[in-house]
Tab-separated table of C-alpha atoms in Angstrom:
chain	number	residue	atom	x	y	z
A	1	MET	CA	95.264	108.253	106.724
A	2	GLU	CA	98.914	109.314	106.884
A	3	TYR	CA	99.643	106.244	109.029
A	4	HIS	CA	98.066	103.935	106.449
A	5	ASN	CA	99.962	105.609	103.617
A	6	ALA	CA	103.233	105.257	105.512
A	7	SER	CA	102.506	101.612	106.226
A	8	ALA	CA	101.722	100.970	102.586
A	9	LYS	CA	104.921	102.708	101.514
A	10	ASN	CA	106.958	100.766	104.045
A	11	GLY	CA	105.349	97.524	102.875
A	12	ALA	CA	106.083	98.310	99.223
A	13	ALA	CA	109.659	99.251	100.096
A	14	ALA	CA	110.157	96.021	101.996
A	15	GLU	CA	108.685	94.007	99.130
A	16	TYR	CA	110.938	95.774	96.640
A	17	GLN	CA	113.959	95.150	98.850
A	18	ASN	CA	113.093	91.455	99.086
A	19	MET	CA	112.736	91.291	95.317
A	20	CYS	CA	116.158	92.867	94.901
A	21	ILE	CA	117.710	90.434	97.368
A	22	GLU	CA	116.070	87.476	95.632
A	23	SER	CA	117.163	88.716	92.207
A	24	LYS	CA	120.739	89.182	93.444
A	25	HIS	CA	120.657	85.697	94.961
A	26	ASN	CA	119.465	84.214	91.661
A	27	ASP	CA	122.168	86.090	89.748
A	28	LEU	CA	124.831	84.805	92.132
A	29	HIS	CA	123.454	81.274	91.780
A	30	LYS	CA	123.628	81.554	87.974
A	31	GLU	CA	127.184	82.883	88.169
A	32	ASP	CA	128.211	80.038	90.483
A	33	SER	CA	126.593	77.521	88.145
A	34	LYS	CA	128.353	79.053	85.134
A	35	ASP	CA	131.694	79.119	86.961
A	36	SER	CA	131.212	75.473	87.933
A	37	LYS	CA	130.461	74.490	84.328
A	38	ASP	CA	133.418	76.510	83.045
A	39	SER	CA	135.690	74.820	85.575
A	40	ALA	CA	134.405	71.366	84.642
A	41	GLY	CA	134.857	72.186	80.949
A	42	ALA	CA	138.431	73.323	81.530
A	43	ASP	CA	139.201	70.121	83.432
A	44	LYS	CA	137.810	67.970	80.613
A	45	LEU	CA	139.792	69.892	78.025
A	46	ALA	CA	142.973	69.440	80.076
A	47	HIS	CA	142.389	65.686	80.359
A	48	ILE	CA	141.841	65.336	76.605
A	49	GLU	CA	144.917	67.452	75.909
A	50	LYS	CA	146.994	65.197	78.178
A	51	ALA	CA	145.660	62.114	76.386
A	52	TYR	CA	146.702	63.493	72.991
A	53	THR	CA	150.150	64.278	74.394
A	54	THR	CA	150.440	60.628	75.441
A	55	VAL	CA	149.295	59.389	72.034
A	56	LEU	CA	151.838	61.543	70.191
A	57	SER	CA	154.617	60.427	72.525
A	58	GLU	CA	153.722	56.761	72.063
A	59	LEU	CA	153.797	57.237	68.283
A	60	GLY	CA	157.442	58.283	68.649
A	61	GLU	CA	156.980	62.040	68.261
A	62	ASP	CA	158.794	64.701	70.236
A	63	VAL	CA	155.915	66.635	71.788
A	64	LYS	CA	158.313	69.418	72.792
A	65	ARG	CA	159.313	70.339	69.264
A	66	GLU	CA	157.955	73.636	67.962
A	67	GLY	CA	155.431	72.213	65.515
A	68	LEU	CA	153.745	70.052	68.173
A	69	LEU	CA	153.833	72.335	71.212
A	70	ARG	CA	150.153	73.285	70.937
A	71	THR	CA	148.959	70.328	68.885
A	72	PRO	CA	147.476	68.380	71.848
A	73	LEU	CA	145.446	71.428	72.893
A	74	ARG	CA	144.278	72.132	69.344
A	75	ALA	CA	143.364	68.480	68.856
A	76	ALA	CA	141.450	68.446	72.157
A	77	LYS	CA	139.427	71.506	71.148
A	78	ALA	CA	138.783	70.017	67.712
A	79	MET	CA	137.527	66.764	69.224
A	80	GLN	CA	135.190	68.654	71.538
A	81	PHE	CA	133.770	70.522	68.544
A	82	LEU	CA	133.424	67.372	66.442
A	83	THR	CA	131.457	65.682	69.231
A	84	LYS	CA	129.430	68.678	70.451
A	85	GLY	CA	126.207	66.883	69.517
A	86	TYR	CA	126.328	65.020	72.833
A	87	LYS	CA	125.476	68.297	74.585
A	88	GLU	CA	122.564	69.180	72.292
A	89	THR	CA	119.012	67.857	71.987
A	90	THR	CA	116.288	68.251	69.385
A	91	GLN	CA	114.037	69.807	72.031
A	92	ASP	CA	116.533	72.648	72.448
A	93	ILE	CA	116.298	73.688	68.801
A	94	LEU	CA	112.671	72.839	67.971
A	95	ASN	CA	110.769	74.464	70.841
A	96	ASP	CA	109.889	77.639	68.921
A	97	ALA	CA	110.115	76.274	65.399
A	98	ILE	CA	107.084	73.962	65.050
A	99	PHE	CA	104.010	75.601	63.546
A	100	ASP	CA	100.397	74.582	62.991
A	101	GLU	CA	99.788	74.525	59.254
A	102	ASN	CA	97.109	72.928	57.104
A	103	HIS	CA	99.580	71.283	54.751
A	104	ASP	CA	99.819	67.579	54.018
A	105	GLU	CA	102.024	67.413	50.914
A	106	MET	CA	105.589	66.151	50.922
A	107	VAL	CA	108.319	68.452	52.238
A	108	ILE	CA	111.875	67.665	51.112
A	109	VAL	CA	115.201	69.171	52.091
A	110	LYS	CA	118.029	67.565	50.145
A	111	ASP	CA	121.816	67.800	49.925
A	112	ILE	CA	122.349	68.654	53.588
A	113	ASP	CA	126.100	68.479	54.188
A	114	LEU	CA	127.135	66.261	57.074
A	115	PHE	CA	130.432	65.441	58.731
A	116	SER	CA	130.868	62.799	61.398
A	117	LEU	CA	133.431	60.504	63.014
A	118	CYS	CA	133.358	56.754	62.595
A	119	GLU	CA	133.227	55.267	66.076
A	120	HIS	CA	135.353	52.292	65.026
A	121	HIS	CA	138.464	54.206	63.948
A	122	LEU	CA	137.786	57.850	64.910
A	123	VAL	CA	138.309	58.976	61.326
A	124	PRO	CA	135.804	61.105	59.382
A	125	PHE	CA	132.963	60.143	57.131
A	126	PHE	CA	131.107	62.824	55.227
A	127	GLY	CA	128.434	63.267	52.616
A	128	LYS	CA	124.850	64.404	52.100
A	129	ALA	CA	121.571	63.806	53.881
A	130	HIS	CA	118.191	63.969	52.137
A	131	ILE	CA	115.105	64.342	54.323
A	132	ALA	CA	111.382	64.277	53.589
A	133	TYR	CA	108.288	64.249	55.748
A	134	LEU	CA	104.524	64.276	55.224
A	135	PRO	CA	103.059	66.897	57.591
A	136	ASN	CA	100.173	66.038	59.854
A	137	LYS	CA	98.989	69.610	60.525
A	138	LYS	CA	102.467	70.542	61.786
A	139	VAL	CA	105.490	71.901	59.927
A	140	VAL	CA	108.961	72.815	61.130
A	141	GLY	CA	111.360	75.572	60.096
A	142	LEU	CA	113.394	74.101	57.246
A	143	SER	CA	116.761	75.032	58.749
A	144	LYS	CA	115.878	72.935	61.798
A	145	LEU	CA	116.052	69.756	59.733
A	146	ALA	CA	119.670	70.587	58.951
A	147	ARG	CA	120.240	71.296	62.649
A	148	ILE	CA	118.902	67.852	63.560
A	149	VAL	CA	121.406	66.335	61.134
A	150	GLU	CA	124.128	68.400	62.811
A	151	ILE	CA	123.189	67.272	66.327
A	152	TYR	CA	123.420	63.565	65.558
A	153	SER	CA	126.350	63.711	63.144
A	154	ARG	CA	128.493	65.563	65.693
A	155	ARG	CA	128.848	62.385	67.715
A	156	LEU	CA	130.808	59.168	67.298
A	157	GLN	CA	128.646	57.327	64.810
A	158	VAL	CA	127.954	54.556	62.387
A	159	GLN	CA	126.017	55.668	59.332
A	160	GLU	CA	123.185	53.197	59.852
A	161	ARG	CA	122.434	54.471	63.350
A	162	LEU	CA	122.825	58.107	62.313
A	163	THR	CA	120.189	57.679	59.603
A	164	LYS	CA	117.734	56.098	62.035
A	165	GLN	CA	118.330	58.708	64.755
A	166	ILE	CA	117.570	61.567	62.377
A	167	ALA	CA	114.360	59.917	61.151
A	168	SER	CA	113.213	59.039	64.676
A	169	ALA	CA	113.879	62.561	65.991
A	170	ILE	CA	111.765	64.130	63.242
A	171	SER	CA	109.008	61.574	63.727
A	172	GLU	CA	108.849	62.148	67.490
A	173	ALA	CA	108.901	65.937	67.200
A	174	LEU	CA	106.355	66.409	64.414
A	175	GLU	CA	104.261	63.225	64.526
A	176	PRO	CA	103.973	63.340	60.717
A	177	ALA	CA	102.276	60.839	58.434
A	178	GLY	CA	105.717	59.690	57.344
A	179	VAL	CA	109.451	60.418	57.405
A	180	ALA	CA	112.179	59.428	54.971
A	181	VAL	CA	115.925	59.892	55.363
A	182	VAL	CA	118.662	58.890	52.925
A	183	ILE	CA	122.361	59.452	53.601
A	184	GLU	CA	125.130	59.127	51.033
A	185	ALA	CA	128.614	59.230	52.546
A	186	VAL	CA	132.277	58.495	51.971
A	187	HIS	CA	134.125	56.805	54.839
A	188	MET	CA	137.791	57.632	55.230
A	189	CYS	CA	138.317	54.344	57.062
A	190	MET	CA	137.698	52.685	53.667
A	191	VAL	CA	139.615	55.269	51.664
A	192	MET	CA	142.726	55.895	53.799
A	193	ARG	CA	143.167	52.446	55.363
A	194	GLY	CA	141.827	48.921	55.096
A	195	VAL	CA	140.596	48.198	51.560
A	196	GLN	CA	141.625	51.705	50.388
A	197	LYS	CA	138.847	52.059	47.806
A	198	MET	CA	138.870	55.699	46.716
A	199	ASN	CA	135.484	55.751	44.996
A	200	ALA	CA	133.439	53.671	47.422
A	201	SER	CA	130.406	55.368	48.960
A	202	THR	CA	127.749	54.114	51.338
A	203	VAL	CA	124.014	54.757	51.050
A	204	THR	CA	121.632	54.145	53.949
A	205	SER	CA	117.926	54.852	54.232
A	206	VAL	CA	115.140	54.800	56.793
A	207	MET	CA	111.467	54.971	55.777
A	208	LEU	CA	108.789	55.501	58.404
A	209	GLY	CA	105.000	55.689	58.153
A	210	SER	CA	103.631	56.329	54.659
A	211	PHE	CA	107.097	56.176	53.107
A	212	ASN	CA	107.375	52.596	54.321
A	213	ASP	CA	103.770	51.570	53.700
A	214	ASN	CA	103.109	53.261	50.366
A	215	SER	CA	105.405	52.358	47.462
A	216	GLU	CA	104.231	55.322	45.353
A	217	THR	CA	105.092	57.800	48.101
A	218	ARG	CA	108.489	56.170	48.482
A	219	LYS	CA	109.113	56.273	44.728
A	220	GLU	CA	108.186	59.964	44.568
A	221	PHE	CA	110.643	60.788	47.344
A	222	LEU	CA	113.476	58.804	45.789
A	223	ALA	CA	112.822	60.254	42.331
A	224	LEU	CA	112.864	63.842	43.623
A	225	THR	CA	115.841	63.257	45.885
A	226	MET	CA	118.124	61.367	43.560
A	227	ARG	CA	117.469	63.668	40.608
A	228	LYS	CA	120.589	65.753	39.969
């Protein structure tokens, strides 16, 4: 009996030791992976910083003067932030935020602030997004709709594509009876350069499912959304 107990204890000890070794190995692997990502991120930041230094020099600026010493680095970090949507997906934010719910009436979230960069001139455009969907037994946390807008707007964009990407992402994630997205935005490429029209704004829309097929549903959405 004592022999069997000793064997069992030895077996448990060996198993525990193996678990510890495996856990330590996994931790080291995670640390190596994190270090590798951090190193790659630092390299990318350095390359972008160098590119901004070149741009400023070619514009005729003295990049060694006090006011510009850290400008290339700040600009590089700002550009990474303004385009962080490339590293994010809707799956990342929606995994735990979709719920079964017996609700089939229109859900609207309006006046979602958005900021993006025009891919033609790399200058900002900004405005509001209005989103509606008709649930098909599934609803999503309301803040997640704003997060979807954030993911796609934090990329180099054109407003038409941005509107469609937001609508398509919601449609794929929720499989609703319909999705509607309207974006109203001001483009600095029209305000600061080119035609220089201060009061010009651009409105784009995408209607999917019932919002496209049913004029009354579409009218209800537009009436509720455009009402100030």
